[in-house]
Amino acid sequence: MEGKTETLPKTKPSPSSPTVSRHHLCVINTRTGDATDDDLSDWDAPVEVDLAAPPTPRTHDQQSSWKIIRSIVRWSPFVQVFKKNKYPWIQLAGHQGNFQAGDAGAVLKKLDSRERQCYLKLMSDSLKPFVPEYRGDTEKAGDKYIQLQDLLCEFNTPCVMDIKMGCRTYLEEELEKARSKPTLRKDMYKKMTEVDPNAPTPEEREKEGVTKARYLQWRDEMSSSVSLGFRIEGIKRSDGSSSKDFKKTKTREHVLEKLKTFVGENMTIVEQYIERLKAVRDAQSESEFFMRHEVISSSLLFVHDADKANVWMIDFGKTEPLPSVVNVDHRTEWQEGNHEDGYLAGIDRLLSIFSDLLIQT
C-alpha cells in the first residue's frame, strides 16, 4: 500500500467548511524523502527587510504586474495559475525545490512517507477542515509527490505568515540518536555563530564544532519555541516585503510587535484569526489523531488579504504516533520521555497575544 501511487477523486469543499482560501503555502521543515533534522534551511541567513515600515501603496494594476511577482520571487519556487489568474506561490522555509505546480488549485510536495500517512489519517479525522486537502500521490520527472490543496489560490495579494508550533522542533528519538553519536559538527557551529557569536562555549570555540544534540536544544531556546510554545518562521506582506529574520524573536513583547507588522491596522482580520485559532484548538481537543500523535515541527499557516483570513495546520514530516502506553495533553511541560510537544500551550499563548492586539487598538 505504501509503495503504490494513488489518485484520489477531486472533491469540492463542503458548504460547512470555512469559506476562505484553498492552499498550500507550505512553510516548514519540508524535506526530500523522509524527514531528518539535518535540514538547516530554516536557519539560513536572514533577508533584511524592514517589516515595520508601512506598506507601499499600490494600484490594482500594479499589484498584478510582474514587478510585484519579481519582488518576492526569491520566496517562490514557481508561479501558480488558478482561474486564469497567475500568482507567485510562496515557500517561507524548508528545502527549495520540494514543491512543484500541480493541477489547478493544488501543489505538489515531495513525498515523505511519514507525512503521507498523517494526511491519510487526517482526511477522516475531525481536523480535516483545518489542514490542506490531500489529493493523492503522483510522479513528476521521476520524483514522487503528494498533491495538496493550494491554500493561497483564492486570496488577492495575500499576507502570509508561518508559525512553527510546539516547545521543541526535534523528536525524542533524534535527541537520543544525536547523544549516542556525539560528533562535533562544524556546519552547526557555523549556523550557531552566525546567529549568536557568543553562544559557543570556550571548548566549542576552540574546536569550532558543536554536537547535534547541543545545537538542536540551543536553536529552540534561542527563539520563542521553549518560552512560548511557538516561533515565527517567516512573514510575507501584500506589498512583497518579506523576512525570515525571527531567530531571536523570543519574548511575548517582541512577538506582539511582529504580529502588528503582519496584520497592520485591520482589526477585522485579527478577529477572524482569533475565531479560526479557537476553532482549530477546539477541533484538536476532540481529534483522535491529535491525541495519539506527537506533533513536532509542524506549523500553523496564516493567510489574509484585505477581506478575509484563515489558518491551517501544515507540515507533518515529524509527526509520530505515540507509544501505546503514553498519553499527552499537549500542554504539560516537556521532560524527556513524556513525549509532550507543547502545541496547545503554544496556541493558548498565541491567542492571548492576538487578543492583546485588539485591546491595544
mmCIF file of C-alpha atoms in Angstrom:
data_model
loop_
_atom_site.group_PDB
_atom_site.id
_atom_site.type_symbol
_atom_site.label_atom_id
_atom_site.label_comp_id
_atom_site.label_asym_id
_atom_site.label_seq_id
_atom_site.Cartn_x
_atom_site.Cartn_y
_atom_site.Cartn_z
ATOM 1 C CA MET A 1 0.000 0.000 0.000
ATOM 2 C CA GLU A 2 2.785 2.398 0.949
ATOM 3 C CA GLY A 3 4.603 1.977 -2.344
ATOM 4 C CA LYS A 4 1.598 2.399 -4.607
ATOM 5 C CA THR A 5 0.653 5.649 -6.262
ATOM 6 C CA GLU A 6 -2.933 6.560 -5.504
ATOM 7 C CA THR A 7 -5.078 9.028 -7.370
ATOM 8 C CA LEU A 8 -7.973 10.297 -5.321
ATOM 9 C CA PRO A 9 -11.073 11.859 -6.842
ATOM 10 C CA LYS A 10 -11.119 15.630 -6.691
ATOM 11 C CA THR A 11 -13.650 16.866 -4.188
ATOM 12 C CA LYS A 12 -15.231 20.245 -3.710
ATOM 13 C CA PRO A 13 -15.142 21.875 -0.264
ATOM 14 C CA SER A 14 -18.296 21.182 1.679
ATOM 15 C CA PRO A 15 -20.689 24.103 2.322
ATOM 16 C CA SER A 16 -19.948 23.799 6.021
ATOM 17 C CA SER A 17 -16.220 24.226 5.616
ATOM 18 C CA PRO A 18 -14.589 27.656 6.117
ATOM 19 C CA THR A 19 -15.188 29.987 3.194
ATOM 20 C CA VAL A 20 -11.669 31.230 2.954
ATOM 21 C CA SER A 21 -8.957 30.118 0.588
ATOM 22 C CA ARG A 22 -7.563 26.885 -0.621
ATOM 23 C CA HIS A 23 -3.950 26.190 -0.026
ATOM 24 C CA HIS A 24 -0.584 25.486 0.138
ATOM 25 C CA LEU A 25 1.966 27.849 1.102
ATOM 26 C CA CYS A 26 3.860 25.230 2.879
ATOM 27 C CA VAL A 27 6.387 26.740 5.081
ATOM 28 C CA ILE A 28 8.130 24.474 7.319
ATOM 29 C CA ASN A 29 10.864 21.888 7.558
ATOM 30 C CA THR A 30 9.946 20.198 4.333
ATOM 31 C CA ARG A 31 12.444 17.634 3.158
ATOM 32 C CA THR A 32 13.422 15.457 0.274
ATOM 33 C CA GLY A 33 12.358 11.962 1.255
ATOM 34 C CA ASP A 34 11.677 11.156 4.880
ATOM 35 C CA ALA A 35 12.337 13.918 7.386
ATOM 36 C CA THR A 36 15.655 14.289 9.137
ATOM 37 C CA ASP A 37 16.865 17.060 11.388
ATOM 38 C CA ASP A 38 19.978 17.848 9.405
ATOM 39 C CA ASP A 39 17.851 20.341 7.492
ATOM 40 C CA LEU A 40 19.245 23.727 8.410
ATOM 41 C CA SER A 41 17.417 25.579 5.653
ATOM 42 C CA ASP A 42 15.040 27.318 8.052
ATOM 43 C CA TRP A 43 18.075 28.978 9.637
ATOM 44 C CA ASP A 44 19.676 30.435 6.530
ATOM 45 C CA ALA A 45 20.990 33.975 6.591
ATOM 46 C CA PRO A 46 18.123 36.440 7.042
ATOM 47 C CA VAL A 47 16.620 38.517 4.276
ATOM 48 C CA GLU A 48 16.991 42.059 5.516
ATOM 49 C CA VAL A 49 13.640 43.799 5.011
ATOM 50 C CA ASP A 50 12.104 46.324 7.385
ATOM 51 C CA LEU A 51 8.639 44.916 8.020
ATOM 52 C CA ALA A 52 7.888 47.719 10.467
ATOM 53 C CA ALA A 53 7.834 50.210 7.600
ATOM 54 C CA PRO A 54 4.358 50.909 6.191
ATOM 55 C CA PRO A 55 3.474 49.007 3.021
ATOM 56 C CA THR A 56 3.924 50.895 -0.212
ATOM 57 C CA PRO A 57 0.516 51.833 -1.675
ATOM 58 C CA ARG A 58 -0.183 50.133 -4.992
ATOM 59 C CA THR A 59 -2.954 50.310 -7.536
ATOM 60 C CA HIS A 60 -4.769 47.152 -8.596
ATOM 61 C CA ASP A 61 -2.900 47.149 -11.900
ATOM 62 C CA GLN A 62 0.423 47.480 -10.140
ATOM 63 C CA GLN A 63 -0.364 44.635 -7.759
ATOM 64 C CA SER A 64 -0.986 42.245 -10.623
ATOM 65 C CA SER A 65 2.104 43.263 -12.554
ATOM 66 C CA TRP A 66 5.334 41.351 -12.967
ATOM 67 C CA LYS A 67 7.014 43.925 -10.724
ATOM 68 C CA ILE A 68 5.375 42.582 -7.570
ATOM 69 C CA ILE A 69 5.967 38.994 -8.665
ATOM 70 C CA ARG A 70 9.651 39.772 -9.175
ATOM 71 C CA SER A 71 9.882 41.458 -5.773
ATOM 72 C CA ILE A 72 9.168 38.201 -3.964
ATOM 73 C CA VAL A 73 10.488 35.674 -6.435
ATOM 74 C CA ARG A 74 13.233 34.673 -4.034
ATOM 75 C CA TRP A 75 10.472 33.234 -1.843
ATOM 76 C CA SER A 76 8.552 31.499 -4.596
ATOM 77 C CA PRO A 77 9.603 28.270 -6.299
ATOM 78 C CA PHE A 78 7.088 28.753 -9.121
ATOM 79 C CA VAL A 79 4.225 30.882 -10.422
ATOM 80 C CA GLN A 80 0.876 29.179 -9.848
ATOM 81 C CA VAL A 81 -2.234 29.542 -12.023
ATOM 82 C CA PHE A 82 -5.821 29.348 -10.759
ATOM 83 C CA LYS A 83 -8.973 30.529 -12.559
ATOM 84 C CA LYS A 84 -6.770 32.154 -15.234
ATOM 85 C CA ASN A 85 -5.000 34.253 -12.585
ATOM 86 C CA LYS A 86 -1.246 33.978 -12.083
ATOM 87 C CA TYR A 87 0.300 34.425 -8.665
ATOM 88 C CA PRO A 88 3.670 33.573 -7.123
ATOM 89 C CA TRP A 89 3.385 30.566 -4.843
ATOM 90 C CA ILE A 90 5.295 31.218 -1.639
ATOM 91 C CA GLN A 91 7.553 28.986 0.418
ATOM 92 C CA LEU A 92 8.836 30.647 3.572
ATOM 93 C CA ALA A 93 11.075 27.853 4.859
ATOM 94 C CA GLY A 94 12.369 24.387 4.101
ATOM 95 C CA HIS A 95 14.230 22.892 1.157
ATOM 96 C CA GLN A 96 13.848 24.852 -2.049
ATOM 97 C CA GLY A 97 12.772 22.515 -4.823
ATOM 98 C CA ASN A 98 10.461 20.376 -2.701
ATOM 99 C CA PHE A 99 7.395 21.873 -4.371
ATOM 100 C CA GLN A 100 6.065 21.880 -7.910
ATOM 101 C CA ALA A 101 2.926 23.215 -9.565
ATOM 102 C CA GLY A 102 0.078 20.719 -9.512
ATOM 103 C CA ASP A 103 -3.393 20.692 -11.012
ATOM 104 C CA ALA A 104 -5.437 23.889 -10.775
ATOM 105 C CA GLY A 105 -5.894 24.704 -7.101
ATOM 106 C CA ALA A 106 -3.213 22.240 -5.991
ATOM 107 C CA VAL A 107 0.536 21.998 -5.392
ATOM 108 C CA LEU A 108 2.903 19.044 -5.356
ATOM 109 C CA LYS A 109 5.150 18.354 -2.375
ATOM 110 C CA LYS A 110 7.979 15.807 -2.325
ATOM 111 C CA LEU A 111 6.610 12.596 -0.854
ATOM 112 C CA ASP A 112 7.597 11.866 2.723
ATOM 113 C CA SER A 113 6.174 8.546 3.925
ATOM 114 C CA ARG A 114 5.592 9.775 7.468
ATOM 115 C CA GLU A 115 3.775 12.890 6.298
ATOM 116 C CA ARG A 116 1.746 10.926 3.748
ATOM 117 C CA GLN A 117 0.461 8.618 6.475
ATOM 118 C CA CYS A 118 -0.550 11.647 8.534
ATOM 119 C CA TYR A 119 -2.583 13.110 5.669
ATOM 120 C CA LEU A 120 -4.287 9.777 5.039
ATOM 121 C CA LYS A 121 -5.402 9.692 8.679
ATOM 122 C CA LEU A 122 -6.345 13.373 8.774
ATOM 123 C CA MET A 123 -8.737 13.026 5.839
ATOM 124 C CA SER A 124 -11.072 11.016 8.112
ATOM 125 C CA ASP A 125 -10.399 12.984 11.299
ATOM 126 C CA SER A 126 -12.174 15.966 12.872
ATOM 127 C CA LEU A 127 -9.133 18.069 11.871
ATOM 128 C CA LYS A 128 -9.819 17.599 8.149
ATOM 129 C CA PRO A 129 -11.271 21.151 7.695
ATOM 130 C CA PHE A 130 -8.124 22.600 9.258
ATOM 131 C CA VAL A 131 -5.463 21.000 7.039
ATOM 132 C CA PRO A 132 -4.862 21.157 3.269
ATOM 133 C CA GLU A 133 -6.860 18.550 1.410
ATOM 134 C CA TYR A 134 -4.780 15.525 0.421
ATOM 135 C CA ARG A 135 -5.461 14.651 -3.228
ATOM 136 C CA GLY A 136 -3.377 11.540 -3.663
ATOM 137 C CA ASP A 137 0.116 10.763 -4.943
ATOM 138 C CA THR A 138 1.698 11.395 -8.302
ATOM 139 C CA GLU A 139 5.050 11.328 -10.085
ATOM 140 C CA LYS A 140 6.769 14.103 -11.992
ATOM 141 C CA ALA A 141 10.155 13.911 -13.694
ATOM 142 C CA GLY A 142 10.869 10.678 -11.844
ATOM 143 C CA ASP A 143 10.139 12.086 -8.373
ATOM 144 C CA LYS A 144 7.204 11.095 -6.172
ATOM 145 C CA TYR A 145 4.924 13.779 -4.748
ATOM 146 C CA ILE A 146 1.813 14.152 -2.690
ATOM 147 C CA GLN A 147 -0.754 16.535 -4.142
ATOM 148 C CA LEU A 148 -2.210 19.061 -1.699
ATOM 149 C CA GLN A 149 -4.831 21.779 -1.842
ATOM 150 C CA ASP A 150 -3.324 25.185 -2.633
ATOM 151 C CA LEU A 151 -4.362 27.411 0.244
ATOM 152 C CA LEU A 152 -3.300 30.631 -1.492
ATOM 153 C CA CYS A 153 -5.230 30.406 -4.706
ATOM 154 C CA GLU A 154 -8.366 32.336 -3.721
ATOM 155 C CA PHE A 155 -6.619 35.213 -1.961
ATOM 156 C CA ASN A 156 -5.802 38.518 -3.625
ATOM 157 C CA THR A 157 -2.156 39.525 -2.974
ATOM 158 C CA PRO A 158 -2.167 37.770 0.407
ATOM 159 C CA CYS A 159 -0.125 38.396 3.523
ATOM 160 C CA VAL A 160 1.349 35.109 4.716
ATOM 161 C CA MET A 161 2.922 34.006 7.985
ATOM 162 C CA ASP A 162 4.326 30.664 9.076
ATOM 163 C CA ILE A 163 4.458 29.873 12.782
ATOM 164 C CA LYS A 164 6.164 26.672 13.885
ATOM 165 C CA MET A 165 4.256 25.227 16.814
ATOM 166 C CA GLY A 166 5.452 23.466 19.933
ATOM 167 C CA CYS A 167 8.151 23.770 22.548
ATOM 168 C CA ARG A 168 10.685 21.738 20.542
ATOM 169 C CA THR A 169 11.406 21.023 16.899
ATOM 170 C CA TYR A 170 13.085 17.619 17.287
ATOM 171 C CA LEU A 171 11.748 14.169 18.116
ATOM 172 C CA GLU A 172 12.930 12.479 21.285
ATOM 173 C CA GLU A 173 14.451 9.713 19.176
ATOM 174 C CA GLU A 174 16.510 12.328 17.310
ATOM 175 C CA LEU A 175 17.925 13.620 20.574
ATOM 176 C CA GLU A 176 18.760 10.094 21.745
ATOM 177 C CA LYS A 177 20.439 9.282 18.451
ATOM 178 C CA ALA A 178 22.422 12.526 18.488
ATOM 179 C CA ARG A 179 23.662 11.820 22.013
ATOM 180 C CA SER A 180 24.660 8.286 21.113
ATOM 181 C CA LYS A 181 26.984 9.664 18.425
ATOM 182 C CA PRO A 182 28.305 12.958 19.831
ATOM 183 C CA THR A 183 30.226 14.022 16.746
ATOM 184 C CA LEU A 184 31.300 17.649 16.561
ATOM 185 C CA ARG A 185 29.527 19.369 13.672
ATOM 186 C CA LYS A 186 31.275 22.311 12.032
ATOM 187 C CA ASP A 187 28.210 23.159 9.910
ATOM 188 C CA MET A 188 26.049 23.535 13.017
ATOM 189 C CA TYR A 189 28.775 25.537 14.757
ATOM 190 C CA LYS A 190 28.778 27.901 11.769
ATOM 191 C CA LYS A 191 24.988 28.282 11.932
ATOM 192 C CA MET A 192 25.167 28.936 15.673
ATOM 193 C CA THR A 193 27.844 31.630 15.442
ATOM 194 C CA GLU A 194 26.050 33.356 12.554
ATOM 195 C CA VAL A 195 23.048 33.850 14.839
ATOM 196 C CA ASP A 196 24.946 34.472 18.082
ATOM 197 C CA PRO A 197 28.755 34.697 18.068
ATOM 198 C CA ASN A 198 28.778 34.362 21.868
ATOM 199 C CA ALA A 199 26.719 31.156 22.001
ATOM 200 C CA PRO A 200 29.530 28.564 21.792
ATOM 201 C CA THR A 201 31.358 27.539 24.943
ATOM 202 C CA PRO A 202 35.148 28.107 25.106
ATOM 203 C CA GLU A 203 35.666 24.413 24.330
ATOM 204 C CA GLU A 204 33.296 24.545 21.337
ATOM 205 C CA ARG A 205 35.003 27.680 20.087
ATOM 206 C CA GLU A 206 38.405 26.062 20.368
ATOM 207 C CA LYS A 207 37.271 23.002 18.387
ATOM 208 C CA GLU A 208 34.987 25.018 16.088
ATOM 209 C CA GLY A 209 32.265 22.433 16.404
ATOM 210 C CA VAL A 210 29.128 21.576 18.395
ATOM 211 C CA THR A 211 27.258 18.323 18.815
ATOM 212 C CA LYS A 212 23.926 17.908 17.106
ATOM 213 C CA ALA A 213 22.164 17.443 20.457
ATOM 214 C CA ARG A 214 23.571 20.729 21.726
ATOM 215 C CA TYR A 215 22.614 22.532 18.532
ATOM 216 C CA LEU A 216 19.044 21.216 18.487
ATOM 217 C CA GLN A 217 18.350 22.395 22.017
ATOM 218 C CA TRP A 218 20.154 25.721 21.606
ATOM 219 C CA ARG A 219 18.180 26.516 18.453
ATOM 220 C CA ASP A 220 14.819 26.189 20.215
ATOM 221 C CA GLU A 221 15.994 28.048 23.337
ATOM 222 C CA MET A 222 17.297 30.931 21.217
ATOM 223 C CA SER A 223 13.827 31.559 19.759
ATOM 224 C CA SER A 224 10.409 31.636 21.451
ATOM 225 C CA SER A 225 9.822 27.886 20.975
ATOM 226 C CA VAL A 226 10.774 26.926 24.512
ATOM 227 C CA SER A 227 9.410 30.008 26.273
ATOM 228 C CA LEU A 228 6.122 30.458 24.368
ATOM 229 C CA GLY A 229 5.480 27.140 22.625
ATOM 230 C CA PHE A 230 5.816 28.555 19.090
ATOM 231 C CA ARG A 231 8.086 30.666 16.944
ATOM 232 C CA ILE A 232 7.624 32.805 13.854
ATOM 233 C CA GLU A 233 9.378 31.292 10.842
ATOM 234 C CA GLY A 234 8.579 33.775 8.085
ATOM 235 C CA ILE A 235 6.322 36.656 7.077
ATOM 236 C CA LYS A 236 5.406 37.946 3.625
ATOM 237 C CA ARG A 237 3.285 41.092 3.308
ATOM 238 C CA SER A 238 0.978 42.004 0.441
ATOM 239 C CA ASP A 239 3.417 44.620 -0.886
ATOM 240 C CA GLY A 240 6.039 41.917 -1.379
ATOM 241 C CA SER A 241 8.265 42.707 1.624
ATOM 242 C CA SER A 242 9.380 39.538 3.352
ATOM 243 C CA SER A 243 11.533 38.370 6.235
ATOM 244 C CA LYS A 244 12.762 35.207 7.922
ATOM 245 C CA ASP A 245 14.844 37.066 10.482
ATOM 246 C CA PHE A 246 12.999 35.895 13.600
ATOM 247 C CA LYS A 247 15.583 33.614 15.163
ATOM 248 C CA LYS A 248 15.960 35.908 18.195
ATOM 249 C CA THR A 249 12.282 36.882 18.451
ATOM 250 C CA LYS A 250 11.806 35.366 21.877
ATOM 251 C CA THR A 251 9.673 37.426 24.242
ATOM 252 C CA ARG A 252 5.926 37.988 24.222
ATOM 253 C CA GLU A 253 6.509 41.702 23.586
ATOM 254 C CA HIS A 254 8.709 41.025 20.559
ATOM 255 C CA VAL A 255 6.166 38.597 19.105
ATOM 256 C CA LEU A 256 3.395 41.165 19.618
ATOM 257 C CA GLU A 257 5.352 43.738 17.611
ATOM 258 C CA LYS A 258 5.920 41.270 14.765
ATOM 259 C CA LEU A 259 2.224 40.376 14.651
ATOM 260 C CA LYS A 260 1.397 44.078 14.461
ATOM 261 C CA THR A 261 3.513 44.423 11.335
ATOM 262 C CA PHE A 262 1.791 41.370 9.876
ATOM 263 C CA VAL A 263 -1.851 42.402 10.374
ATOM 264 C CA GLY A 264 -1.434 46.177 10.125
ATOM 265 C CA GLU A 265 -4.447 48.211 11.230
ATOM 266 C CA ASN A 266 -7.094 45.730 10.083
ATOM 267 C CA MET A 267 -8.688 44.526 13.312
ATOM 268 C CA THR A 268 -11.354 42.620 11.402
ATOM 269 C CA ILE A 269 -8.572 40.340 10.203
ATOM 270 C CA VAL A 270 -7.351 39.925 13.789
ATOM 271 C CA GLU A 271 -10.852 38.928 14.874
ATOM 272 C CA GLN A 272 -11.039 36.356 12.084
ATOM 273 C CA TYR A 273 -7.664 34.916 13.094
ATOM 274 C CA ILE A 274 -8.793 34.641 16.717
ATOM 275 C CA GLU A 275 -12.023 32.901 15.721
ATOM 276 C CA ARG A 276 -10.185 30.456 13.484
ATOM 277 C CA LEU A 277 -7.488 29.689 16.093
ATOM 278 C CA LYS A 278 -10.184 28.885 18.626
ATOM 279 C CA ALA A 279 -11.837 26.574 16.109
ATOM 280 C CA VAL A 280 -8.510 24.828 15.455
ATOM 281 C CA ARG A 281 -7.921 24.400 19.180
ATOM 282 C CA ASP A 282 -11.428 23.020 19.766
ATOM 283 C CA ALA A 283 -11.021 20.541 16.916
ATOM 284 C CA GLN A 284 -7.623 19.442 18.233
ATOM 285 C CA SER A 285 -9.099 18.795 21.662
ATOM 286 C CA GLU A 286 -11.579 16.340 20.117
ATOM 287 C CA SER A 287 -9.283 14.863 17.469
ATOM 288 C CA GLU A 288 -8.252 11.226 17.782
ATOM 289 C CA PHE A 289 -5.298 11.954 15.519
ATOM 290 C CA PHE A 290 -4.089 14.855 17.651
ATOM 291 C CA MET A 291 -4.468 12.979 20.925
ATOM 292 C CA ARG A 292 -2.493 9.973 19.652
ATOM 293 C CA HIS A 293 0.396 11.788 17.967
ATOM 294 C CA GLU A 294 3.483 13.713 18.973
ATOM 295 C CA VAL A 295 3.212 16.772 16.691
ATOM 296 C CA ILE A 296 6.737 18.078 16.180
ATOM 297 C CA SER A 297 7.992 20.850 13.870
ATOM 298 C CA SER A 298 4.529 21.346 12.393
ATOM 299 C CA SER A 299 3.280 24.828 11.534
ATOM 300 C CA LEU A 300 0.217 26.995 11.528
ATOM 301 C CA LEU A 301 -0.119 28.846 8.250
ATOM 302 C CA PHE A 302 -1.765 32.294 8.476
ATOM 303 C CA VAL A 303 -3.098 33.864 5.263
ATOM 304 C CA HIS A 304 -5.150 37.019 4.789
ATOM 305 C CA ASP A 305 -5.944 39.706 2.258
ATOM 306 C CA ALA A 306 -7.982 42.878 2.687
ATOM 307 C CA ASP A 307 -11.230 40.988 3.257
ATOM 308 C CA LYS A 308 -10.649 37.538 4.689
ATOM 309 C CA ALA A 309 -8.290 35.465 6.804
ATOM 310 C CA ASN A 310 -7.692 31.821 7.563
ATOM 311 C CA VAL A 311 -5.350 29.467 9.413
ATOM 312 C CA TRP A 312 -4.338 25.879 8.655
ATOM 313 C CA MET A 313 -2.161 23.208 10.209
ATOM 314 C CA ILE A 314 0.605 22.219 7.784
ATOM 315 C CA ASP A 315 3.767 20.084 7.606
ATOM 316 C CA PHE A 316 3.680 16.711 9.314
ATOM 317 C CA GLY A 317 7.096 15.299 8.414
ATOM 318 C CA LYS A 318 7.956 14.891 12.107
ATOM 319 C CA THR A 319 4.540 13.929 13.446
ATOM 320 C CA GLU A 320 4.816 10.499 15.050
ATOM 321 C CA PRO A 321 2.259 8.120 16.615
ATOM 322 C CA LEU A 322 2.696 7.968 20.380
ATOM 323 C CA PRO A 323 3.777 4.744 22.103
ATOM 324 C CA SER A 324 0.653 2.841 23.165
ATOM 325 C CA VAL A 325 1.434 3.308 26.868
ATOM 326 C CA VAL A 326 1.949 7.094 26.574
ATOM 327 C CA ASN A 327 -0.728 9.793 26.802
ATOM 328 C CA VAL A 328 -0.132 13.510 26.265
ATOM 329 C CA ASP A 329 -2.240 16.639 26.734
ATOM 330 C CA HIS A 330 -0.033 18.931 24.554
ATOM 331 C CA ARG A 331 0.179 21.428 27.435
ATOM 332 C CA THR A 332 2.259 19.758 30.144
ATOM 333 C CA GLU A 333 5.889 20.886 30.274
ATOM 334 C CA TRP A 334 8.118 18.636 28.228
ATOM 335 C CA GLN A 335 10.509 16.370 30.052
ATOM 336 C CA GLU A 336 12.497 13.869 28.101
ATOM 337 C CA GLY A 337 10.497 10.662 27.912
ATOM 338 C CA ASN A 338 6.983 12.131 28.326
ATOM 339 C CA HIS A 339 6.629 12.983 24.593
ATOM 340 C CA GLU A 340 4.804 16.263 25.302
ATOM 341 C CA ASP A 341 5.105 18.777 22.468
ATOM 342 C CA GLY A 342 3.534 21.932 23.979
ATOM 343 C CA TYR A 343 1.333 22.512 20.915
ATOM 344 C CA LEU A 344 -1.850 23.541 22.771
ATOM 345 C CA ALA A 345 0.137 25.627 25.238
ATOM 346 C CA GLY A 346 1.541 27.467 22.218
ATOM 347 C CA ILE A 347 -1.918 28.087 20.748
ATOM 348 C CA ASP A 348 -3.144 29.371 24.123
ATOM 349 C CA ARG A 349 -0.338 31.940 24.246
ATOM 350 C CA LEU A 350 -0.740 32.848 20.575
ATOM 351 C CA LEU A 351 -4.452 33.508 21.103
ATOM 352 C CA SER A 352 -3.626 35.656 24.109
ATOM 353 C CA ILE A 353 -1.195 37.766 22.075
ATOM 354 C CA PHE A 354 -3.667 38.222 19.211
ATOM 355 C CA SER A 355 -6.278 39.266 21.781
ATOM 356 C CA ASP A 356 -3.840 41.878 23.091
ATOM 357 C CA LEU A 357 -3.720 43.369 19.599
ATOM 358 C CA LEU A 358 -7.444 44.076 19.834
ATOM 359 C CA ILE A 359 -7.136 45.597 23.303
ATOM 360 C CA GLN A 360 -4.361 47.944 22.207
ATOM 361 C CA THR A 361 -6.379 49.477 19.368
#
